[in-house]
Amino acid sequence: MKLTTNLRLLTERHSDEREFANYLLVVGNDTVDKKTLYPIEFINKRTPPGFPPHILKLKKKCCIMVLRNLDATNGHCNGTRYIIVSLHDHVTDAEVASGPYTESTLLIPRIPHVSREMEFPFTFTRKQFPVKEAFALTCNKTFEQVGIYLPTQFFSHGQLYVALSSV
């Protein structure tokens, strides 16, 4: 639901869309080279927790969420929502969408994300902007947000309570 809602709302925005493909830096580990065992297409389809997607589609004035702490002392933390001001090849300029740091802006660079061997039988490093579209959020990210869209039932016990107690 969340992914399709984000993509639908992104296509409805009336500005130029840009696609940012990641830079796959390293595949493998010290003992065995896994490049020949796992094709690049297989790795690009995987999005571990906390990783941005392989292909990131962004537009000006699009709502995004940062996936890691970039400057915690100034409120630029994991889960903070931003509005994109400008898009460049190696940096994105964004403004805080709501909260105590509303007038604050942030230059978001492409950052290396390193997978853990617990998730895959190999490690890889993906260099991408640490953001994802955030028109729609998961239940656990709805704290201090405006509303909730519930087209279907929640999957696990307790999520509805979290969502309703957050509004």
mmCIF file with all atom_site columns, N, CA and C in Angstrom, residues 53-80:
data_model
loop_
_atom_site.group_PDB
_atom_site.id
_atom_site.type_symbol
_atom_site.label_atom_id
_atom_site.label_alt_id
_atom_site.label_comp_id
_atom_site.label_asym_id
_atom_site.label_entity_id
_atom_site.label_seq_id
_atom_site.pdbx_PDB_ins_code
_atom_site.Cartn_x
_atom_site.Cartn_y
_atom_site.Cartn_z
_atom_site.occupancy
_atom_site.B_iso_or_equiv
_atom_site.pdbx_formal_charge
_atom_site.auth_seq_id
_atom_site.auth_comp_id
_atom_site.auth_asym_id
_atom_site.auth_atom_id
_atom_site.pdbx_PDB_model_num
ATOM 1  N N  . PRO A 1 53 ? 16.166 2.776  -2.165 1.00 0.00 ? 53 PRO A N  1
ATOM 2  C CA . PRO A 1 53 ? 16.008 1.868  -3.308 1.00 0.00 ? 53 PRO A CA 1
ATOM 3  C C  . PRO A 1 53 ? 17.118 2.067  -4.340 1.00 0.00 ? 53 PRO A C  1
ATOM 4  N N  . HIS A 1 54 ? 17.293 1.056  -5.189 1.00 0.00 ? 54 HIS A N  1
ATOM 5  C CA . HIS A 1 54 ? 18.303 1.116  -6.257 1.00 0.00 ? 54 HIS A CA 1
ATOM 6  C C  . HIS A 1 54 ? 18.028 2.301  -7.178 1.00 0.00 ? 54 HIS A C  1
ATOM 7  N N  . ILE A 1 55 ? 16.793 2.433  -7.645 1.00 0.00 ? 55 ILE A N  1
ATOM 8  C CA . ILE A 1 55 ? 16.387 3.574  -8.470 1.00 0.00 ? 55 ILE A CA 1
ATOM 9  C C  . ILE A 1 55 ? 15.523 4.480  -7.604 1.00 0.00 ? 55 ILE A C  1
ATOM 10 N N  . LEU A 1 56 ? 15.959 5.714  -7.431 1.00 0.00 ? 56 LEU A N  1
ATOM 11 C CA . LEU A 1 56 ? 15.245 6.686  -6.614 1.00 0.00 ? 56 LEU A CA 1
ATOM 12 C C  . LEU A 1 56 ? 14.639 7.724  -7.548 1.00 0.00 ? 56 LEU A C  1
ATOM 13 N N  . LYS A 1 57 ? 13.307 7.835  -7.556 1.00 0.00 ? 57 LYS A N  1
ATOM 14 C CA . LYS A 1 57 ? 12.616 8.806  -8.410 1.00 0.00 ? 57 LYS A CA 1
ATOM 15 C C  . LYS A 1 57 ? 12.186 9.978  -7.543 1.00 0.00 ? 57 LYS A C  1
ATOM 16 N N  . LEU A 1 58 ? 12.707 11.175 -7.865 1.00 0.00 ? 58 LEU A N  1
ATOM 17 C CA . LEU A 1 58 ? 12.438 12.366 -7.068 1.00 0.00 ? 58 LEU A CA 1
ATOM 18 C C  . LEU A 1 58 ? 12.033 13.525 -7.965 1.00 0.00 ? 58 LEU A C  1
ATOM 19 N N  . LYS A 1 59 ? 11.274 14.463 -7.382 1.00 0.00 ? 59 LYS A N  1
ATOM 20 C CA . LYS A 1 59 ? 10.870 15.690 -8.065 1.00 0.00 ? 59 LYS A CA 1
ATOM 21 C C  . LYS A 1 59 ? 11.016 16.860 -7.106 1.00 0.00 ? 59 LYS A C  1
ATOM 22 N N  . LYS A 1 60 ? 11.120 18.064 -7.657 1.00 0.00 ? 60 LYS A N  1
ATOM 23 C CA . LYS A 1 60 ? 11.082 19.262 -6.827 1.00 0.00 ? 60 LYS A CA 1
ATOM 24 C C  . LYS A 1 60 ? 9.740  19.323 -6.109 1.00 0.00 ? 60 LYS A C  1
ATOM 25 N N  . LYS A 1 61 ? 9.762  19.816 -4.883 1.00 0.00 ? 61 LYS A N  1
ATOM 26 C CA . LYS A 1 61 ? 8.586  19.946 -4.021 1.00 0.00 ? 61 LYS A CA 1
ATOM 27 C C  . LYS A 1 61 ? 7.993  18.596 -3.627 1.00 0.00 ? 61 LYS A C  1
ATOM 28 N N  . CYS A 1 62 ? 8.769  17.538 -3.799 1.00 0.00 ? 62 CYS A N  1
ATOM 29 C CA . CYS A 1 62 ? 8.364  16.191 -3.394 1.00 0.00 ? 62 CYS A CA 1
ATOM 30 C C  . CYS A 1 62 ? 8.673  16.019 -1.903 1.00 0.00 ? 62 CYS A C  1
ATOM 31 N N  . CYS A 1 63 ? 7.848  15.257 -1.209 1.00 0.00 ? 63 CYS A N  1
ATOM 32 C CA . CYS A 1 63 ? 8.061  14.972 0.203  1.00 0.00 ? 63 CYS A CA 1
ATOM 33 C C  . CYS A 1 63 ? 8.947  13.733 0.335  1.00 0.00 ? 63 CYS A C  1
ATOM 34 N N  . ILE A 1 64 ? 10.046 13.861 1.088  1.00 0.00 ? 64 ILE A N  1
ATOM 35 C CA . ILE A 1 64 ? 10.966 12.744 1.295  1.00 0.00 ? 64 ILE A CA 1
ATOM 36 C C  . ILE A 1 64 ? 11.222 12.562 2.787  1.00 0.00 ? 64 ILE A C  1
ATOM 37 N N  . MET A 1 65 ? 11.767 11.404 3.144  1.00 0.00 ? 65 MET A N  1
ATOM 38 C CA . MET A 1 65 ? 12.153 11.128 4.521  1.00 0.00 ? 65 MET A CA 1
ATOM 39 C C  . MET A 1 65 ? 13.606 10.664 4.535  1.00 0.00 ? 65 MET A C  1
ATOM 40 N N  . VAL A 1 66 ? 14.390 11.195 5.471  1.00 0.00 ? 66 VAL A N  1
ATOM 41 C CA . VAL A 1 66 ? 15.794 10.816 5.610  1.00 0.00 ? 66 VAL A CA 1
ATOM 42 C C  . VAL A 1 66 ? 15.873 9.476  6.333  1.00 0.00 ? 66 VAL A C  1
ATOM 43 N N  . LEU A 1 67 ? 16.758 8.587  5.858  1.00 0.00 ? 67 LEU A N  1
ATOM 44 C CA . LEU A 1 67 ? 16.865 7.232  6.396  1.00 0.00 ? 67 LEU A CA 1
ATOM 45 C C  . LEU A 1 67 ? 17.992 7.050  7.411  1.00 0.00 ? 67 LEU A C  1
ATOM 46 N N  . ARG A 1 68 ? 18.740 8.102  7.700  1.00 0.00 ? 68 ARG A N  1
ATOM 47 C CA . ARG A 1 68 ? 19.770 8.005  8.738  1.00 0.00 ? 68 ARG A CA 1
ATOM 48 C C  . ARG A 1 68 ? 20.019 9.375  9.345  1.00 0.00 ? 68 ARG A C  1
ATOM 49 N N  . ASN A 1 69 ? 20.670 9.405  10.495 1.00 0.00 ? 69 ASN A N  1
ATOM 50 C CA . ASN A 1 69 ? 20.990 10.659 11.165 1.00 0.00 ? 69 ASN A CA 1
ATOM 51 C C  . ASN A 1 69 ? 22.112 11.359 10.406 1.00 0.00 ? 69 ASN A C  1
ATOM 52 N N  . LEU A 1 70 ? 21.826 12.575 9.928  1.00 0.00 ? 70 LEU A N  1
ATOM 53 C CA . LEU A 1 70 ? 22.832 13.334 9.185  1.00 0.00 ? 70 LEU A CA 1
ATOM 54 C C  . LEU A 1 70 ? 23.430 14.454 10.024 1.00 0.00 ? 70 LEU A C  1
ATOM 55 N N  . ASP A 1 71 ? 22.602 15.123 10.835 1.00 0.00 ? 71 ASP A N  1
ATOM 56 C CA . ASP A 1 71 ? 23.056 16.200 11.717 1.00 0.00 ? 71 ASP A CA 1
ATOM 57 C C  . ASP A 1 71 ? 22.064 16.275 12.872 1.00 0.00 ? 71 ASP A C  1
ATOM 58 N N  . ALA A 1 72 ? 22.219 15.391 13.842 1.00 0.00 ? 72 ALA A N  1
ATOM 59 C CA . ALA A 1 72 ? 21.239 15.243 14.922 1.00 0.00 ? 72 ALA A CA 1
ATOM 60 C C  . ALA A 1 72 ? 21.102 16.502 15.771 1.00 0.00 ? 72 ALA A C  1
ATOM 61 N N  . THR A 1 73 ? 22.171 17.256 15.967 1.00 0.00 ? 73 THR A N  1
ATOM 62 C CA . THR A 1 73 ? 22.090 18.452 16.811 1.00 0.00 ? 73 THR A CA 1
ATOM 63 C C  . THR A 1 73 ? 21.192 19.520 16.197 1.00 0.00 ? 73 THR A C  1
ATOM 64 N N  . ASN A 1 74 ? 21.038 19.522 14.882 1.00 0.00 ? 74 ASN A N  1
ATOM 65 C CA . ASN A 1 74 ? 20.171 20.490 14.207 1.00 0.00 ? 74 ASN A CA 1
ATOM 66 C C  . ASN A 1 74 ? 18.865 19.870 13.728 1.00 0.00 ? 74 ASN A C  1
ATOM 67 N N  . GLY A 1 75 ? 18.520 18.685 14.233 1.00 0.00 ? 75 GLY A N  1
ATOM 68 C CA . GLY A 1 75 ? 17.233 18.067 13.934 1.00 0.00 ? 75 GLY A CA 1
ATOM 69 C C  . GLY A 1 75 ? 17.157 17.271 12.650 1.00 0.00 ? 75 GLY A C  1
ATOM 70 N N  . HIS A 1 76 ? 18.278 17.033 11.993 1.00 0.00 ? 76 HIS A N  1
ATOM 71 C CA . HIS A 1 76 ? 18.280 16.273 10.736 1.00 0.00 ? 76 HIS A CA 1
ATOM 72 C C  . HIS A 1 76 ? 18.527 14.797 11.049 1.00 0.00 ? 76 HIS A C  1
ATOM 73 N N  . CYS A 1 77 ? 17.464 14.114 11.506 1.00 0.00 ? 77 CYS A N  1
ATOM 74 C CA . CYS A 1 77 ? 17.571 12.740 12.009 1.00 0.00 ? 77 CYS A CA 1
ATOM 75 C C  . CYS A 1 77 ? 16.764 11.775 11.158 1.00 0.00 ? 77 CYS A C  1
ATOM 76 N N  . ASN A 1 78 ? 17.008 10.491 11.369 1.00 0.00 ? 78 ASN A N  1
ATOM 77 C CA . ASN A 1 78 ? 16.262 9.418  10.725 1.00 0.00 ? 78 ASN A CA 1
ATOM 78 C C  . ASN A 1 78 ? 14.766 9.623  10.961 1.00 0.00 ? 78 ASN A C  1
ATOM 79 N N  . GLY A 1 79 ? 13.984 9.617  9.885  1.00 0.00 ? 79 GLY A N  1
ATOM 80 C CA . GLY A 1 79 ? 12.541 9.781  9.988  1.00 0.00 ? 79 GLY A CA 1
ATOM 81 C C  . GLY A 1 79 ? 12.045 11.199 9.781  1.00 0.00 ? 79 GLY A C  1
ATOM 82 N N  . THR A 1 80 ? 12.937 12.192 9.726  1.00 0.00 ? 80 THR A N  1
ATOM 83 C CA . THR A 1 80 ? 12.520 13.577 9.500  1.00 0.00 ? 80 THR A CA 1
ATOM 84 C C  . THR A 1 80 ? 12.068 13.737 8.059  1.00 0.00 ? 80 THR A C  1
#
